[in-house]
Amino acid sequence: MKDTDTVTLTSYATALANAGQNERAFGLFERSLALKDTDTVTLNSYATALANAGENERAFALFERSLDVTPDNKITLLQFGLFLETQGRYEEAIGYLESIPLSESDRRQAGFVCLNLGRLYYRDNQRRQAEEWFKRAVAYSDDAIASKLNAARHILVSNPYSKEAVALLAEIIQEMPDHGPARQMLRLNLGLKEQYERFGADDPAEYQERELLNRAIYHKIANEIGLFKGLVHRLAKRSESQSLAGLIEQIEFINEEIGKRRNAIRAEEGMTPADPGYEQVLETISATAQDISDFVNNEIAILERRVRRLLKGDGDSAPKDEFQRLLEQIEFTQGALDDLETVNEAIRPRMEAFPVRNLFDNWAQNPEIDDAATAVRVTVKLDNPDAIFSGDQQKIKAILKELVGNAIRHNPGQKLVRILLMARDVENLSDYVLPGKRIPGQRKYLNIIYMDDGKGIPEDKKEWVFQPLKTTAREGGGLGLFILRKTVRAMRGYILERGRPEGGARFEIYLPYGAEK
């Protein structure tokens, strides 16, 4: 390599920087600038490499040096503007990109500038200007559908579930019904009501089975009590404690009373119209849940007091940490009942900062669940246990518990279901969530993956199962996954099922960092 060849030095330095070898790359950039300190290609490439390495002040200085050399350089104006976007300096970024003379640019470059300006205006909460720039991007493009898809992607990066993005995706589907990426993005970003109307209201015969509503409420509540009962039974096997035997008797009483109340509700006439709409379905679910969940909440409160007394006692043979786990299950159950009663209301996350490992402690410490028909063994694998995430810790824990509970309900006859829970940080959303190249300023996400070796979910049911009262289990209630998606949505995240039929279920959850802001 010639020491006097700035092009070679800069090209090699850029390749090293892209490979993560920053020290060697920066040394070569410096050698290139020593030969010609006014070379804008070197200045821009070096500045970009510094920005990618988090050296923002040095990057800013080099971009300014490059503009001092050639104030109207289109590449410098674009790259500097995109760098400023990553710093949240949207107005300045807009100023630099609007300085690029589109009339002197080729159509592809002009469309790219318009697309980025649309995103910048959107992030700066100037929606009308954003819409105009997105329209100009489409006008410059030789492929209007591709440009609309890109515009939707650029909006969704900063605002999941955006109505503007959904409208663009709907236009694409209208023109090209089989457009795969647009259909996938539309499914993930439709409003809950629109999702129900598109994927849920597909079988009029189901509306005639009013028992569905009763069954949904009953099984959701019974599942929560069942998990608590399973914990107590496991403790009782290891302990001679008479106190635990008393807890089992109380839980059996709760189960019997739930059955009686369920039968009373079942006998009521005219609970729903023959063909209820989305709002009517949710209102009826909430009203039906009220009586049973009020009773269960009262009984759970009594159980909680008894467990706390046992936790403080000295003479009981059961380990104190086991009673602590019972208290945690009680909190889960109370939270699930609260969510059930308010299924037709907004879910408001309680944001707090916590290490990611907290979400999985319960499963790491209690990896096995012994059910009468199906046992579960959970393995936890964390790539980011010490990462600090801000979100609703209890609701995320409840999501994991719901998925594990589903494995028991949906795999009758399978003696053992193996489950893998994983977590990692990802710098950008997967292509099947947000197709295409990485967009500047995209958020970091906490990616939680659930996998099991059960029977899986049929391909044509992957969206259907997230709708209220939809279930693939013989005895399922069809509310758990609906509430789960609603909860993830409230945290501005995504959930989707990507397992293979007969190859097990696989749920992927993406929750954005910085949602507390």
CSV table of C-alpha atoms in Angstrom, one decimal, residues 35-501:
chain,number,residue,atom,x,y,z
A,35,LEU,CA,-1.1,13.9,3.1
A,36,LYS,CA,-4.1,16.0,2.2
A,37,ASP,CA,-6.1,17.6,5.1
A,38,THR,CA,-8.7,19.0,2.7
A,39,ASP,CA,-9.8,15.7,1.2
A,40,THR,CA,-13.6,15.7,1.8
A,41,VAL,CA,-13.9,11.9,1.2
A,42,THR,CA,-11.4,11.2,3.9
A,43,LEU,CA,-12.9,13.8,6.3
A,44,ASN,CA,-16.4,12.4,5.8
A,45,SER,CA,-15.3,8.7,6.0
A,46,TYR,CA,-13.3,9.4,9.2
A,47,ALA,CA,-16.1,11.4,10.8
A,48,THR,CA,-18.6,8.6,10.1
A,49,ALA,CA,-16.2,6.0,11.6
A,50,LEU,CA,-15.8,8.1,14.7
A,51,ALA,CA,-19.5,8.6,15.0
A,52,ASN,CA,-20.1,4.8,14.8
A,53,ALA,CA,-17.5,4.4,17.5
A,54,GLY,CA,-19.2,6.9,19.8
A,55,GLU,CA,-16.6,9.6,19.3
A,56,ASN,CA,-19.2,12.2,18.6
A,57,GLU,CA,-17.3,15.4,19.4
A,58,ARG,CA,-14.4,14.5,17.1
A,59,ALA,CA,-16.9,13.4,14.4
A,60,PHE,CA,-18.7,16.7,14.6
A,61,ALA,CA,-15.4,18.6,14.2
A,62,LEU,CA,-14.4,16.7,11.1
A,63,PHE,CA,-17.8,17.1,9.5
A,64,GLU,CA,-17.5,20.9,10.0
A,65,ARG,CA,-13.9,20.8,8.6
A,66,SER,CA,-15.3,19.1,5.5
A,67,LEU,CA,-18.0,21.7,5.0
A,68,ASP,CA,-15.4,24.5,5.4
A,69,VAL,CA,-13.6,22.9,2.5
A,70,THR,CA,-16.7,22.5,0.3
A,71,PRO,CA,-19.8,24.1,1.8
A,72,ASP,CA,-22.2,22.8,-0.8
A,73,ASN,CA,-20.9,19.2,-1.0
A,74,LYS,CA,-24.1,17.0,-1.2
A,75,ILE,CA,-22.5,14.0,0.4
A,76,THR,CA,-21.2,16.0,3.4
A,77,LEU,CA,-24.5,17.7,3.9
A,78,LEU,CA,-26.4,14.4,3.9
A,79,GLN,CA,-23.9,12.5,6.1
A,80,PHE,CA,-23.6,15.5,8.6
A,81,GLY,CA,-27.4,15.7,8.7
A,82,LEU,CA,-27.9,12.0,9.4
A,83,PHE,CA,-25.2,12.2,12.1
A,84,LEU,CA,-27.0,15.1,13.8
A,85,GLU,CA,-30.2,13.1,13.8
A,86,THR,CA,-28.5,10.4,15.9
A,87,GLN,CA,-27.8,13.2,18.5
A,88,GLY,CA,-31.5,14.3,18.5
A,89,ARG,CA,-30.7,17.6,16.8
A,90,TYR,CA,-33.5,17.3,14.3
A,91,GLU,CA,-33.9,21.0,13.3
A,92,GLU,CA,-30.2,21.3,12.5
A,93,ALA,CA,-30.3,18.0,10.5
A,94,ILE,CA,-33.3,19.2,8.5
A,95,GLY,CA,-31.4,22.4,7.7
A,96,TYR,CA,-28.4,20.6,6.2
A,97,LEU,CA,-30.6,18.2,4.2
A,98,GLU,CA,-32.8,21.0,2.9
A,99,SER,CA,-29.6,22.7,1.7
A,100,ILE,CA,-29.0,19.9,-0.8
A,101,PRO,CA,-30.0,21.0,-4.3
A,102,LEU,CA,-32.4,18.3,-5.5
A,103,SER,CA,-32.5,19.7,-9.0
A,104,GLU,CA,-28.8,19.0,-9.3
A,105,SER,CA,-29.1,15.4,-7.9
A,106,ASP,CA,-30.1,12.3,-9.8
A,107,ARG,CA,-33.6,11.0,-9.1
A,108,ARG,CA,-32.5,8.2,-6.8
A,109,GLN,CA,-30.4,10.5,-4.6
A,110,ALA,CA,-33.1,13.1,-4.6
A,111,GLY,CA,-35.7,10.6,-3.5
A,112,PHE,CA,-33.4,9.3,-0.7
A,113,VAL,CA,-32.9,12.9,0.6
A,114,CYS,CA,-36.7,13.4,0.5
A,115,LEU,CA,-37.3,10.2,2.4
A,116,ASN,CA,-34.8,11.2,5.1
A,117,LEU,CA,-36.4,14.6,5.4
A,118,GLY,CA,-39.8,13.0,5.8
A,119,ARG,CA,-38.5,11.0,8.7
A,120,LEU,CA,-36.7,14.0,10.3
A,121,TYR,CA,-39.8,16.1,10.2
A,122,TYR,CA,-41.8,13.2,11.6
A,123,ARG,CA,-39.4,12.9,14.5
A,124,ASP,CA,-39.6,16.6,15.0
A,125,ASN,CA,-43.4,16.3,15.3
A,126,GLN,CA,-44.1,18.2,12.1
A,127,ARG,CA,-46.4,15.7,10.6
A,128,ARG,CA,-47.7,17.8,7.7
A,129,GLN,CA,-44.2,18.6,6.4
A,130,ALA,CA,-43.2,15.0,6.9
A,131,GLU,CA,-46.1,13.9,4.7
A,132,GLU,CA,-45.1,16.3,2.0
A,133,TRP,CA,-41.6,15.1,1.9
A,134,PHE,CA,-42.7,11.4,1.8
A,135,LYS,CA,-44.9,12.3,-1.2
A,136,ARG,CA,-42.0,13.9,-2.9
A,137,ALA,CA,-39.9,10.8,-2.3
A,138,VAL,CA,-42.6,8.7,-4.1
A,139,ALA,CA,-42.7,11.2,-6.9
A,140,TYR,CA,-39.0,10.9,-7.5
A,141,SER,CA,-39.1,7.1,-7.4
A,142,ASP,CA,-39.4,4.8,-10.3
A,143,ASP,CA,-41.1,2.3,-7.9
A,144,ALA,CA,-43.9,4.1,-6.0
A,145,ILE,CA,-44.8,1.0,-4.0
A,146,ALA,CA,-41.2,0.6,-2.8
A,147,SER,CA,-41.1,4.3,-1.8
A,148,LYS,CA,-44.3,4.0,0.1
A,149,LEU,CA,-43.0,1.0,1.9
A,150,ASN,CA,-39.8,2.8,2.8
A,151,ALA,CA,-41.8,5.8,4.0
A,152,ALA,CA,-43.8,3.5,6.3
A,153,ARG,CA,-40.6,2.0,7.7
A,154,HIS,CA,-39.1,5.4,8.4
A,155,ILE,CA,-42.2,6.4,10.3
A,156,LEU,CA,-42.4,3.1,12.3
A,157,VAL,CA,-38.8,3.4,13.4
A,158,SER,CA,-39.8,6.3,15.7
A,159,ASN,CA,-43.5,5.6,16.1
A,160,PRO,CA,-44.7,2.0,16.2
A,161,TYR,CA,-48.4,1.6,15.3
A,162,SER,CA,-48.5,5.0,13.5
A,163,LYS,CA,-51.7,5.7,11.7
A,164,GLU,CA,-49.8,7.4,8.9
A,165,ALA,CA,-47.7,4.3,8.4
A,166,VAL,CA,-50.7,2.0,8.5
A,167,ALA,CA,-52.4,4.2,5.9
A,168,LEU,CA,-49.4,3.9,3.6
A,169,LEU,CA,-49.2,0.1,4.1
A,170,ALA,CA,-53.0,-0.2,3.4
A,171,GLU,CA,-52.4,1.7,0.1
A,172,ILE,CA,-49.8,-0.8,-0.9
A,173,ILE,CA,-52.0,-3.8,-0.1
A,174,GLN,CA,-54.8,-2.3,-2.1
A,175,GLU,CA,-52.6,-2.0,-5.1
A,176,MET,CA,-50.7,-5.3,-4.5
A,177,PRO,CA,-52.6,-7.6,-2.2
A,178,ASP,CA,-49.9,-10.2,-2.0
A,179,HIS,CA,-47.1,-7.8,-1.0
A,180,GLY,CA,-45.4,-9.9,1.7
A,181,PRO,CA,-43.4,-7.2,3.6
A,182,ALA,CA,-46.3,-4.7,3.6
A,183,ARG,CA,-48.8,-7.3,4.8
A,184,GLN,CA,-46.5,-8.4,7.7
A,185,MET,CA,-45.9,-4.8,8.8
A,186,LEU,CA,-49.6,-4.0,8.5
A,187,ARG,CA,-50.5,-7.0,10.7
A,188,LEU,CA,-48.0,-5.9,13.4
A,189,ASN,CA,-49.1,-2.3,13.4
A,190,LEU,CA,-52.8,-2.3,13.0
A,191,GLY,CA,-54.9,-1.0,15.9
A,192,LEU,CA,-56.3,-3.6,18.2
A,193,LYS,CA,-59.8,-3.1,16.9
A,194,GLU,CA,-58.7,-3.3,13.2
A,195,GLN,CA,-56.7,-6.4,14.0
A,196,TYR,CA,-59.8,-8.0,15.5
A,197,GLU,CA,-62.0,-7.0,12.5
A,198,ARG,CA,-59.4,-8.3,10.0
A,199,PHE,CA,-58.3,-11.5,11.7
A,200,GLY,CA,-60.8,-12.1,14.5
A,201,ALA,CA,-64.3,-11.8,13.0
A,202,ASP,CA,-64.0,-14.6,10.6
A,203,ASP,CA,-66.4,-17.2,11.8
A,204,PRO,CA,-70.1,-16.2,12.3
A,205,ALA,CA,-70.9,-19.5,13.9
A,206,GLU,CA,-68.6,-18.7,16.8
A,207,TYR,CA,-70.8,-15.7,17.8
A,208,GLN,CA,-73.7,-18.1,18.4
A,209,GLU,CA,-71.7,-20.0,21.0
A,210,ARG,CA,-72.2,-17.6,24.0
A,211,GLU,CA,-70.5,-20.2,26.2
A,212,LEU,CA,-67.2,-18.9,24.7
A,213,LEU,CA,-67.3,-15.8,26.9
A,214,ASN,CA,-68.0,-17.8,30.0
A,215,ARG,CA,-65.3,-20.3,29.1
A,216,ALA,CA,-62.8,-17.6,28.5
A,217,ILE,CA,-63.3,-16.0,31.9
A,218,TYR,CA,-63.4,-19.3,33.7
A,219,HIS,CA,-60.2,-20.8,32.2
A,220,LYS,CA,-58.2,-17.6,32.6
A,221,ILE,CA,-59.0,-17.3,36.3
A,222,ALA,CA,-58.8,-21.1,36.9
A,223,ASN,CA,-55.3,-21.2,35.2
A,224,GLU,CA,-54.0,-18.6,37.7
A,225,ILE,CA,-55.4,-20.5,40.7
A,226,GLY,CA,-54.0,-23.7,39.2
A,227,LEU,CA,-50.5,-22.4,39.0
A,228,PHE,CA,-50.7,-21.3,42.6
A,229,LYS,CA,-52.1,-24.7,43.6
A,230,GLY,CA,-49.2,-26.5,41.8
A,231,LEU,CA,-46.7,-24.5,43.8
A,232,VAL,CA,-48.3,-25.4,47.1
A,233,HIS,CA,-48.6,-29.1,46.1
A,234,ARG,CA,-44.8,-29.2,45.3
A,235,LEU,CA,-44.1,-27.7,48.7
A,236,ALA,CA,-46.3,-30.1,50.4
A,237,LYS,CA,-44.4,-33.1,48.9
A,238,ARG,CA,-41.2,-31.8,50.5
A,239,SER,CA,-42.6,-30.7,53.8
A,240,GLU,CA,-44.7,-32.1,56.7
A,241,SER,CA,-46.2,-28.7,57.3
A,242,GLN,CA,-49.9,-28.8,58.4
A,243,SER,CA,-50.1,-25.1,57.4
A,244,LEU,CA,-49.5,-26.1,53.8
A,245,ALA,CA,-52.3,-28.7,54.0
A,246,GLY,CA,-54.6,-25.9,55.2
A,247,LEU,CA,-53.6,-23.8,52.2
A,248,ILE,CA,-54.5,-26.6,49.8
A,249,GLU,CA,-58.0,-27.0,51.4
A,250,GLN,CA,-58.6,-23.2,50.9
A,251,ILE,CA,-57.5,-23.4,47.3
A,252,GLU,CA,-59.8,-26.3,46.7
A,253,PHE,CA,-62.7,-24.3,48.1
A,254,ILE,CA,-61.8,-21.4,45.7
A,255,ASN,CA,-61.9,-23.8,42.8
A,256,GLU,CA,-65.3,-25.2,43.8
A,257,GLU,CA,-66.8,-21.7,44.3
A,258,ILE,CA,-65.5,-20.6,40.9
A,259,GLY,CA,-67.3,-23.5,39.3
A,260,LYS,CA,-70.6,-22.6,41.0
A,261,ARG,CA,-70.3,-19.0,39.9
A,262,ARG,CA,-69.4,-20.0,36.4
A,263,ASN,CA,-72.6,-22.1,36.2
A,264,ALA,CA,-74.7,-19.2,37.4
A,265,ILE,CA,-73.3,-16.9,34.8
A,266,ARG,CA,-73.7,-19.6,32.1
A,267,ALA,CA,-77.4,-19.6,32.9
A,268,GLU,CA,-77.9,-16.0,32.2
A,269,GLU,CA,-79.7,-15.2,28.9
A,270,GLY,CA,-78.9,-12.6,26.3
A,271,MET,CA,-75.4,-11.8,27.4
A,272,THR,CA,-74.3,-10.8,23.9
A,273,PRO,CA,-76.0,-10.0,20.6
A,274,ALA,CA,-75.8,-12.7,18.0
A,275,ASP,CA,-73.0,-10.9,16.1
A,276,PRO,CA,-71.2,-8.6,18.6
A,277,GLY,CA,-68.6,-6.1,17.5
A,278,TYR,CA,-65.2,-5.6,18.9
A,279,GLU,CA,-66.3,-3.2,21.7
A,280,GLN,CA,-69.2,-5.3,22.7
A,281,VAL,CA,-67.0,-8.4,23.0
A,282,LEU,CA,-64.6,-6.6,25.3
A,283,GLU,CA,-67.3,-5.0,27.4
A,284,THR,CA,-69.0,-8.4,27.9
A,285,ILE,CA,-65.7,-10.0,28.8
A,286,SER,CA,-65.0,-7.3,31.4
A,287,ALA,CA,-68.5,-7.5,32.9
A,288,THR,CA,-68.5,-11.3,33.0
A,289,ALA,CA,-65.1,-11.3,34.8
A,290,GLN,CA,-66.3,-8.9,37.5
A,291,ASP,CA,-68.2,-11.3,39.8
A,292,ILE,CA,-65.7,-14.2,39.7
A,293,SER,CA,-62.6,-12.1,39.9
A,294,ASP,CA,-63.9,-10.1,42.8
A,295,PHE,CA,-64.5,-13.3,44.7
A,296,VAL,CA,-61.1,-14.7,43.8
A,297,ASN,CA,-59.3,-11.4,44.7
A,298,ASN,CA,-60.9,-11.5,48.1
A,299,GLU,CA,-59.9,-15.1,48.7
A,300,ILE,CA,-56.4,-14.5,47.3
A,301,ALA,CA,-56.0,-11.6,49.9
A,302,ILE,CA,-56.9,-14.1,52.7
A,303,LEU,CA,-54.3,-16.5,51.2
A,304,GLU,CA,-51.7,-13.8,51.1
A,305,ARG,CA,-52.2,-13.0,54.8
A,306,ARG,CA,-51.9,-16.6,55.7
A,307,VAL,CA,-48.7,-17.1,53.7
A,308,ARG,CA,-47.2,-13.9,55.2
A,309,ARG,CA,-47.9,-15.3,58.7
A,310,LEU,CA,-46.2,-18.5,57.8
A,311,LEU,CA,-43.2,-16.6,56.4
A,312,LYS,CA,-42.8,-14.9,59.7
A,313,GLY,CA,-43.2,-18.1,61.8
A,314,ASP,CA,-40.3,-20.0,63.2
A,315,GLY,CA,-41.7,-23.5,63.6
A,316,ASP,CA,-42.8,-24.4,60.1
A,317,SER,CA,-40.6,-27.0,58.3
A,318,ALA,CA,-41.1,-25.4,54.8
A,319,PRO,CA,-38.1,-23.2,53.7
A,320,LYS,CA,-38.9,-19.5,53.9
A,321,ASP,CA,-37.8,-18.9,50.3
A,322,GLU,CA,-40.5,-21.3,49.2
A,323,PHE,CA,-43.1,-19.2,50.9
A,324,GLN,CA,-41.6,-16.1,49.3
A,325,ARG,CA,-42.3,-17.8,45.9
A,326,LEU,CA,-45.9,-18.3,46.9
A,327,LEU,CA,-46.1,-14.6,47.6
A,328,GLU,CA,-44.7,-13.8,44.1
A,329,GLN,CA,-47.3,-16.1,42.5
A,330,ILE,CA,-50.1,-14.4,44.5
A,331,GLU,CA,-48.9,-11.0,43.1
A,332,PHE,CA,-48.9,-12.5,39.6
A,333,THR,CA,-52.4,-13.8,40.1
A,334,GLN,CA,-53.7,-10.5,41.4
A,335,GLY,CA,-52.2,-8.7,38.5
A,336,ALA,CA,-53.7,-11.1,36.0
A,337,LEU,CA,-57.2,-10.7,37.5
A,338,ASP,CA,-56.8,-6.9,37.4
A,339,ASP,CA,-55.9,-7.1,33.7
A,340,LEU,CA,-58.9,-9.4,33.0
A,341,GLU,CA,-61.4,-7.0,34.6
A,342,THR,CA,-60.0,-4.1,32.5
A,343,VAL,CA,-59.5,-6.0,29.2
A,344,ASN,CA,-61.6,-3.3,27.5
A,345,GLU,CA,-59.6,-0.4,29.0
A,346,ALA,CA,-56.2,1.0,28.3
A,347,ILE,CA,-53.2,-0.9,29.9
A,348,ARG,CA,-50.9,1.7,31.5
A,349,PRO,CA,-47.4,0.3,32.1
A,350,ARG,CA,-45.7,1.2,35.4
A,351,MET,CA,-42.2,2.1,34.2
A,352,GLU,CA,-39.2,1.3,36.3
A,353,ALA,CA,-35.5,0.5,35.7
A,354,PHE,CA,-34.3,-3.0,36.5
A,355,PRO,CA,-31.6,-5.5,35.3
A,356,VAL,CA,-32.9,-7.9,32.7
A,357,ARG,CA,-32.0,-10.9,34.9
A,358,ASN,CA,-34.9,-9.9,37.2
A,359,LEU,CA,-37.4,-11.0,34.6
A,360,PHE,CA,-36.1,-14.5,34.6
A,361,ASP,CA,-35.1,-15.1,38.2
A,362,ASN,CA,-38.2,-17.1,39.0
A,363,TRP,CA,-37.7,-19.5,36.1
A,364,ALA,CA,-33.9,-19.9,36.9
A,365,GLN,CA,-34.8,-20.8,40.5
A,366,ASN,CA,-37.9,-22.9,39.7
A,367,PRO,CA,-37.1,-24.5,36.3
A,368,GLU,CA,-39.7,-27.4,36.7
A,369,ILE,CA,-43.5,-27.4,36.9
A,370,ASP,CA,-45.2,-30.7,37.7
A,371,ASP,CA,-48.7,-30.8,36.3
A,372,ALA,CA,-51.0,-33.8,36.6
A,373,ALA,CA,-50.8,-34.4,32.8
A,374,THR,CA,-47.9,-32.4,31.5
A,375,ALA,CA,-44.6,-31.4,33.2
A,376,VAL,CA,-42.5,-28.4,32.1
A,377,ARG,CA,-38.8,-27.9,32.2
A,378,VAL,CA,-37.5,-24.3,31.7
A,379,THR,CA,-34.0,-23.4,30.6
A,380,VAL,CA,-32.9,-19.7,30.8
A,381,LYS,CA,-30.2,-18.2,28.5
A,382,LEU,CA,-29.4,-14.5,28.9
A,383,ASP,CA,-26.9,-12.6,26.7
A,384,ASN,CA,-27.6,-9.4,28.6
A,385,PRO,CA,-28.3,-10.2,32.3
A,386,ASP,CA,-26.9,-7.0,33.6
A,387,ALA,CA,-28.4,-4.6,31.0
A,388,ILE,CA,-30.7,-2.0,32.7
A,389,PHE,CA,-34.1,-1.9,31.0
A,390,SER,CA,-37.0,0.5,31.8
A,391,GLY,CA,-40.4,-1.0,31.5
A,392,ASP,CA,-43.2,-2.6,33.5
A,393,GLN,CA,-41.3,-5.4,35.2
A,394,GLN,CA,-44.3,-7.2,36.7
A,395,LYS,CA,-46.3,-7.2,33.4
A,396,ILE,CA,-43.3,-8.6,31.5
A,397,LYS,CA,-42.9,-11.4,34.1
A,398,ALA,CA,-46.6,-12.1,33.7
A,399,ILE,CA,-46.1,-12.4,29.9
A,400,LEU,CA,-43.5,-15.1,30.4
A,401,LYS,CA,-45.8,-16.9,32.9
A,402,GLU,CA,-48.7,-16.8,30.4
A,403,LEU,CA,-46.5,-18.3,27.7
A,404,VAL,CA,-45.3,-21.1,30.0
A,405,GLY,CA,-48.8,-21.7,31.2
A,406,ASN,CA,-49.9,-22.0,27.5
A,407,ALA,CA,-47.4,-24.8,27.0
A,408,ILE,CA,-49.2,-26.9,29.6
A,409,ARG,CA,-52.7,-26.2,28.3
A,410,HIS,CA,-51.9,-26.6,24.6
A,411,ASN,CA,-49.9,-29.9,24.8
A,412,PRO,CA,-52.2,-32.4,26.5
A,413,GLY,CA,-50.8,-35.9,26.5
A,414,GLN,CA,-47.2,-34.7,26.1
A,415,LYS,CA,-45.5,-35.9,29.4
A,416,LEU,CA,-42.7,-33.3,29.3
A,417,VAL,CA,-42.5,-29.9,27.4
A,418,ARG,CA,-39.1,-28.3,27.2
A,419,ILE,CA,-39.0,-24.5,27.2
A,420,LEU,CA,-36.1,-22.2,26.4
A,421,LEU,CA,-36.3,-18.5,27.5
A,422,MET,CA,-33.7,-16.2,26.0
A,423,ALA,CA,-33.0,-12.5,26.1
A,424,ARG,CA,-30.5,-10.3,24.2
A,425,ASP,CA,-30.1,-6.7,23.1
A,426,VAL,CA,-30.6,-6.0,19.4
A,427,GLU,CA,-29.6,-2.8,17.6
A,428,ASN,CA,-32.3,-3.0,15.0
A,429,LEU,CA,-35.6,-4.9,14.4
A,430,SER,CA,-35.5,-8.1,12.4
A,431,ASP,CA,-36.4,-8.0,8.7
A,432,TYR,CA,-39.7,-9.8,9.3
A,433,VAL,CA,-40.7,-7.0,11.7
A,434,LEU,CA,-39.4,-4.0,9.8
A,435,PRO,CA,-38.1,-5.2,6.4
A,436,GLY,CA,-35.2,-3.4,4.7
A,437,LYS,CA,-31.9,-1.8,5.6
A,438,ARG,CA,-31.1,-0.2,9.0
A,439,ILE,CA,-32.5,3.3,9.3
A,440,PRO,CA,-30.5,6.0,11.0
A,441,GLY,CA,-31.5,6.7,14.6
A,442,GLN,CA,-33.2,3.3,15.0
A,443,ARG,CA,-33.8,2.3,18.7
A,444,LYS,CA,-32.1,-0.5,20.6
A,445,TYR,CA,-34.5,-3.3,21.6
A,446,LEU,CA,-34.7,-5.9,24.3
A,447,ASN,CA,-35.5,-9.1,22.4
A,448,ILE,CA,-37.1,-11.9,24.5
A,449,ILE,CA,-37.5,-15.2,22.8
A,450,TYR,CA,-39.7,-18.1,24.0
A,451,MET,CA,-39.4,-21.6,22.4
A,452,ASP,CA,-40.9,-24.9,23.3
A,453,ASP,CA,-40.9,-28.4,21.8
A,454,GLY,CA,-44.7,-28.8,21.9
A,455,LYS,CA,-47.0,-29.2,18.9
A,456,GLY,CA,-46.7,-25.6,17.7
A,457,ILE,CA,-49.3,-23.3,16.1
A,458,PRO,CA,-50.7,-23.8,12.6
A,459,GLU,CA,-49.5,-21.3,10.1
A,460,ASP,CA,-53.0,-19.9,9.4
A,461,LYS,CA,-53.5,-19.3,13.2
A,462,LYS,CA,-50.4,-17.3,13.9
A,463,GLU,CA,-52.3,-13.9,13.9
A,464,TRP,CA,-55.7,-15.4,14.8
A,465,VAL,CA,-54.5,-16.6,18.2
A,466,PHE,CA,-53.8,-13.0,19.3
A,467,GLN,CA,-57.5,-12.1,18.9
A,468,PRO,CA,-60.0,-12.1,21.9
A,469,LEU,CA,-61.8,-15.5,22.4
A,470,LYS,CA,-59.6,-17.3,19.9
A,471,THR,CA,-57.8,-20.4,21.0
A,472,THR,CA,-56.3,-23.6,19.6
A,473,ALA,CA,-56.7,-25.5,22.9
A,474,ARG,CA,-59.7,-27.7,23.6
A,475,GLU,CA,-60.2,-26.0,27.0
A,476,GLY,CA,-58.4,-22.7,26.4
A,477,GLY,CA,-60.0,-19.4,27.2
A,478,GLY,CA,-58.8,-17.3,24.3
A,479,LEU,CA,-57.9,-14.2,26.3
A,480,GLY,CA,-54.3,-14.7,27.4
A,481,LEU,CA,-52.5,-13.9,24.2
A,482,PHE,CA,-54.9,-11.0,23.4
A,483,ILE,CA,-54.0,-9.4,26.8
A,484,LEU,CA,-50.4,-10.2,26.2
A,485,ARG,CA,-50.3,-8.4,22.8
A,486,LYS,CA,-52.2,-5.5,24.3
A,487,THR,CA,-49.6,-5.2,27.1
A,488,VAL,CA,-46.6,-5.4,24.7
A,489,ARG,CA,-48.3,-2.7,22.5
A,490,ALA,CA,-48.7,-0.5,25.6
A,491,MET,CA,-44.9,-0.6,26.0
A,492,ARG,CA,-44.5,0.3,22.3
A,493,GLY,CA,-43.2,-3.1,21.5
A,494,TYR,CA,-44.0,-6.0,19.2
A,495,ILE,CA,-44.8,-9.7,19.7
A,496,LEU,CA,-45.1,-12.3,16.9
A,497,GLU,CA,-45.3,-16.1,16.7
A,498,ARG,CA,-42.6,-17.7,14.4
A,499,GLY,CA,-42.7,-21.3,15.3
A,500,ARG,CA,-43.3,-24.2,13.0
A,501,PRO,CA,-46.3,-26.5,13.1
